[in-house]
Amino acid sequence: MLKRFMALSASLLLVGGLLAGCGGNNNNNAANNTAGTNGAENTATDSSKPVTINMFTASPEYTDAFNAYIAEYKKVKPNVTINLEIMQADYNTVLKSKIAAGSTPDVFQTTAGGDIDTFAEYSADLTNEPLAAAMTDAVRSNMSSTDGKVLGLPVKGNLFVLMYNKKLLADAGITEVPKTTAEMDDAITKLEAKGITPFANAYKEWWVWKHIFQHFVDAAATDAGTDAKTLVADFIAGKTTFADHPVLKDNFFNFIDTTVKHGTDKPLERDSNAEVSDFALGKTAFMTGKGAWDEEAIKKITPDFDLGIAGYPVSDKAEQSQIITGADQALRINKDSAVAAETIEFFNWLYTSDYGKSWFSTVAKVIPPIKDAPMPDLQMPKEMEEILKTEKSGDLSVNYSLDTFHQKFGELMQAYIGGSKTKDQAIDEIQKAWIQFGSAQ
């Protein structure tokens, strides 16, 4: 497994800005210590001895929020010190180096879904812990391996949508957010007639592509009479191709072409921050490839911004335009850590205590990944709740492929819109990449 993992490591990079890090591990890899790996019965700890837990994560946007719960836990367990190290650009390279050197951090971060299996041999089994019972069903599924073990902790719940500026749509006489491709074409015509640029994009980032693509994958799965997990598995196994799915072969590429033609200039030079700025300043009506994590940045630029969310118009079927919810980032507890039991006890506290339940919404200001926790006082989560009263959430299908694949996919799409690859060339190489990099198996 380690040999396969290290082979994957050269091309496995996580999105900058979605993760954060922590190092300096002096308490890990006690070869005979299995405490905390098989359920709550192993998590009784000595509250008198000094304990140091080293967290290695990759979510710099949550640095203050993480430090807040670390400080709060110090009041609960004065003997426990939690060291938080934040890393971004080289996070994966450093993490893999630590694992290869036998110094796996007490807590580390990966993507969810397929990567739950990639890192399974380093992760404590949390299936029978109170924190696992506290997770929502969808999030628990995102944190589980193929054999059903809960091996990860959700950093947050997430929401993936097409964002829109309610004021600009109203100014253009658009009374309903477009749900079909024809409705989007009509909206573009109306927006441009008012001198409004339809789309803000961040196509310099490889990771935004997967957030758009998953909406089309969900639609393709529905059209094929299956689920997204099965469809992605079939692509990875080489059992199906884009030619079998017009929503992917045609609609997805048509949508990307549309966003480039009717979007901000120089799309390959626009990164995430530039896209948020373009959108927040009212320069565009829609923002692609992003999610709930952007709301605070938008509101910092324009506090009274009236933000709307919707699924992507992926076809001529309005019901296929769905928002997507779930958890795409996971914390892992090193099963061989000398402080595994104390670490599990800490996260049980965070996921079940009154403080923890409020931490997600009031401190981190994210969608809680646990049951019975309030939503943050933000516009997107509130709109999500309203939408989900009458509509289903789409499947978080990015979780069914590794980020090794998603990075290659993003690079190929950048080559496509940059003109160095034709559509057919991009599709051919995407299919090959899915087979080569798509799964940990």
Coordinates of C-alpha atoms in Angstrom, one line a residue, residues 11-161:
S11 CA 0.8 14.0 -8.9
L12 CA -1.5 14.4 -5.9
L13 CA -1.9 18.0 -5.0
L14 CA -4.7 19.6 -3.0
V15 CA -6.4 22.9 -3.7
G16 CA -4.6 25.8 -2.1
G17 CA -6.9 27.7 0.1
L18 CA -9.1 24.7 1.0
L19 CA -6.6 23.1 3.4
A20 CA -4.1 24.0 6.2
G21 CA -1.2 22.3 8.1
C22 CA 0.5 21.4 11.4
G23 CA 3.8 19.6 12.0
G24 CA 6.6 18.9 14.6
N25 CA 5.5 15.4 15.6
N26 CA 7.2 13.9 18.6
N27 CA 4.4 11.7 19.8
N28 CA 3.6 9.5 16.9
N29 CA 4.2 6.0 15.7
A30 CA 4.3 4.1 19.0
A31 CA 4.5 0.7 17.4
N32 CA 2.7 -1.2 20.1
N33 CA 0.1 1.5 20.9
T34 CA -3.4 0.9 19.4
A35 CA -5.4 3.0 21.8
G36 CA -8.2 4.9 20.3
T37 CA -8.5 2.9 17.1
N38 CA -11.4 0.6 17.9
G39 CA -14.1 2.6 19.6
A40 CA -15.0 4.6 22.6
E41 CA -14.0 1.9 25.0
N42 CA -10.3 2.7 24.2
T43 CA -10.5 6.5 24.8
A44 CA -10.3 6.7 28.6
T45 CA -7.3 8.9 29.3
D46 CA -5.2 10.1 32.2
S47 CA -6.0 13.8 32.7
S48 CA -3.0 14.4 34.9
K49 CA -0.1 13.7 32.5
P50 CA 1.0 16.3 30.0
V51 CA -0.2 15.5 26.4
T52 CA 0.9 17.2 23.2
I53 CA -1.2 16.7 20.0
N54 CA 0.3 17.8 16.8
M55 CA -2.1 18.8 14.0
F56 CA -0.9 19.0 10.4
T57 CA -3.7 20.5 8.3
A58 CA -4.1 22.6 5.1
S59 CA -7.0 25.1 5.8
P60 CA -5.4 28.5 6.4
E61 CA -8.8 30.2 6.1
Y62 CA -9.8 28.5 9.4
T63 CA -6.7 29.3 11.4
D64 CA -8.4 31.6 13.8
A65 CA -11.4 29.2 14.2
F66 CA -9.1 26.2 14.9
N67 CA -7.1 28.3 17.4
A68 CA -10.4 29.2 19.1
Y69 CA -11.4 25.6 19.8
I70 CA -7.8 24.7 20.8
A71 CA -8.0 27.5 23.4
E72 CA -11.4 26.4 24.6
Y73 CA -10.3 22.8 25.0
K74 CA -7.4 23.9 27.1
K75 CA -10.0 25.0 29.7
V76 CA -11.6 21.5 29.5
K77 CA -8.3 19.6 29.5
P78 CA -5.5 21.8 30.9
N79 CA -3.0 18.9 30.5
V80 CA -3.5 18.8 26.7
T81 CA -1.5 21.1 24.4
I82 CA -2.5 21.1 20.7
N83 CA 0.1 22.4 18.3
L84 CA -1.3 23.7 15.0
E85 CA 0.9 24.2 12.1
I86 CA -0.6 25.7 8.9
M87 CA 0.8 24.8 5.5
Q88 CA -0.7 25.5 2.0
A89 CA 1.3 25.2 -1.2
D90 CA 3.5 22.3 -0.3
Y91 CA 1.1 20.6 2.1
N92 CA 0.8 17.3 0.3
T93 CA 4.5 16.9 -0.5
V94 CA 5.4 17.5 3.2
L95 CA 2.6 15.2 4.4
K96 CA 3.8 12.3 2.2
S97 CA 7.4 12.9 3.2
K98 CA 6.3 12.6 6.9
I99 CA 4.4 9.4 6.2
A100 CA 7.3 7.9 4.3
A101 CA 9.7 8.8 7.0
G102 CA 7.5 7.1 9.7
S103 CA 6.6 10.4 11.4
T104 CA 2.9 10.6 10.5
P105 CA 1.3 13.5 12.3
D106 CA -1.2 12.9 15.1
V107 CA -3.8 14.7 13.0
F108 CA -3.5 15.3 9.3
Q109 CA -5.8 16.4 6.5
T110 CA -6.8 14.9 3.2
T111 CA -9.7 15.1 0.7
A112 CA -12.6 12.9 1.4
G113 CA -14.2 10.2 -0.8
G114 CA -11.7 8.1 -2.6
D115 CA -8.8 9.5 -0.5
I116 CA -10.4 7.9 2.5
D117 CA -9.2 4.6 1.2
T118 CA -5.8 6.0 0.0
F119 CA -4.9 6.9 3.6
A120 CA -6.8 4.1 5.3
E121 CA -3.8 2.3 6.7
Y122 CA -2.7 5.4 8.6
S123 CA -6.1 6.3 10.0
A124 CA -7.8 5.4 13.2
D125 CA -11.1 3.6 13.0
L126 CA -13.7 6.0 14.4
T127 CA -16.8 4.0 13.5
N128 CA -18.0 3.4 17.1
E129 CA -17.0 6.8 18.4
P130 CA -19.6 9.4 19.5
L131 CA -18.2 11.8 16.9
A132 CA -19.2 9.4 14.1
A133 CA -22.8 9.1 15.5
A134 CA -23.0 12.9 15.5
M135 CA -22.2 13.2 11.8
T136 CA -25.1 13.7 9.3
D137 CA -25.7 10.7 7.2
A138 CA -24.3 12.3 4.0
V139 CA -21.2 13.5 5.8
R140 CA -20.6 10.1 7.5
S141 CA -20.8 8.5 4.0
N142 CA -18.2 11.0 2.8
M143 CA -15.9 10.0 5.7
S144 CA -16.3 6.2 5.2
S145 CA -14.1 3.7 3.4
T146 CA -15.4 1.3 0.9
D147 CA -15.8 -1.3 3.6
G148 CA -17.9 1.1 5.7
K149 CA -15.4 2.2 8.4
V150 CA -15.5 5.8 9.4
L151 CA -11.8 6.9 9.0
G152 CA -12.2 10.7 8.7
L153 CA -13.5 13.7 10.5
P154 CA -15.3 16.4 8.4
V155 CA -13.6 19.8 8.5
K156 CA -17.0 21.3 7.6
G157 CA -20.1 20.7 5.6
N158 CA -19.9 22.2 2.2
L159 CA -22.2 23.6 -0.6
F160 CA -21.3 23.7 -4.3
V161 CA -23.5 26.0 -6.4

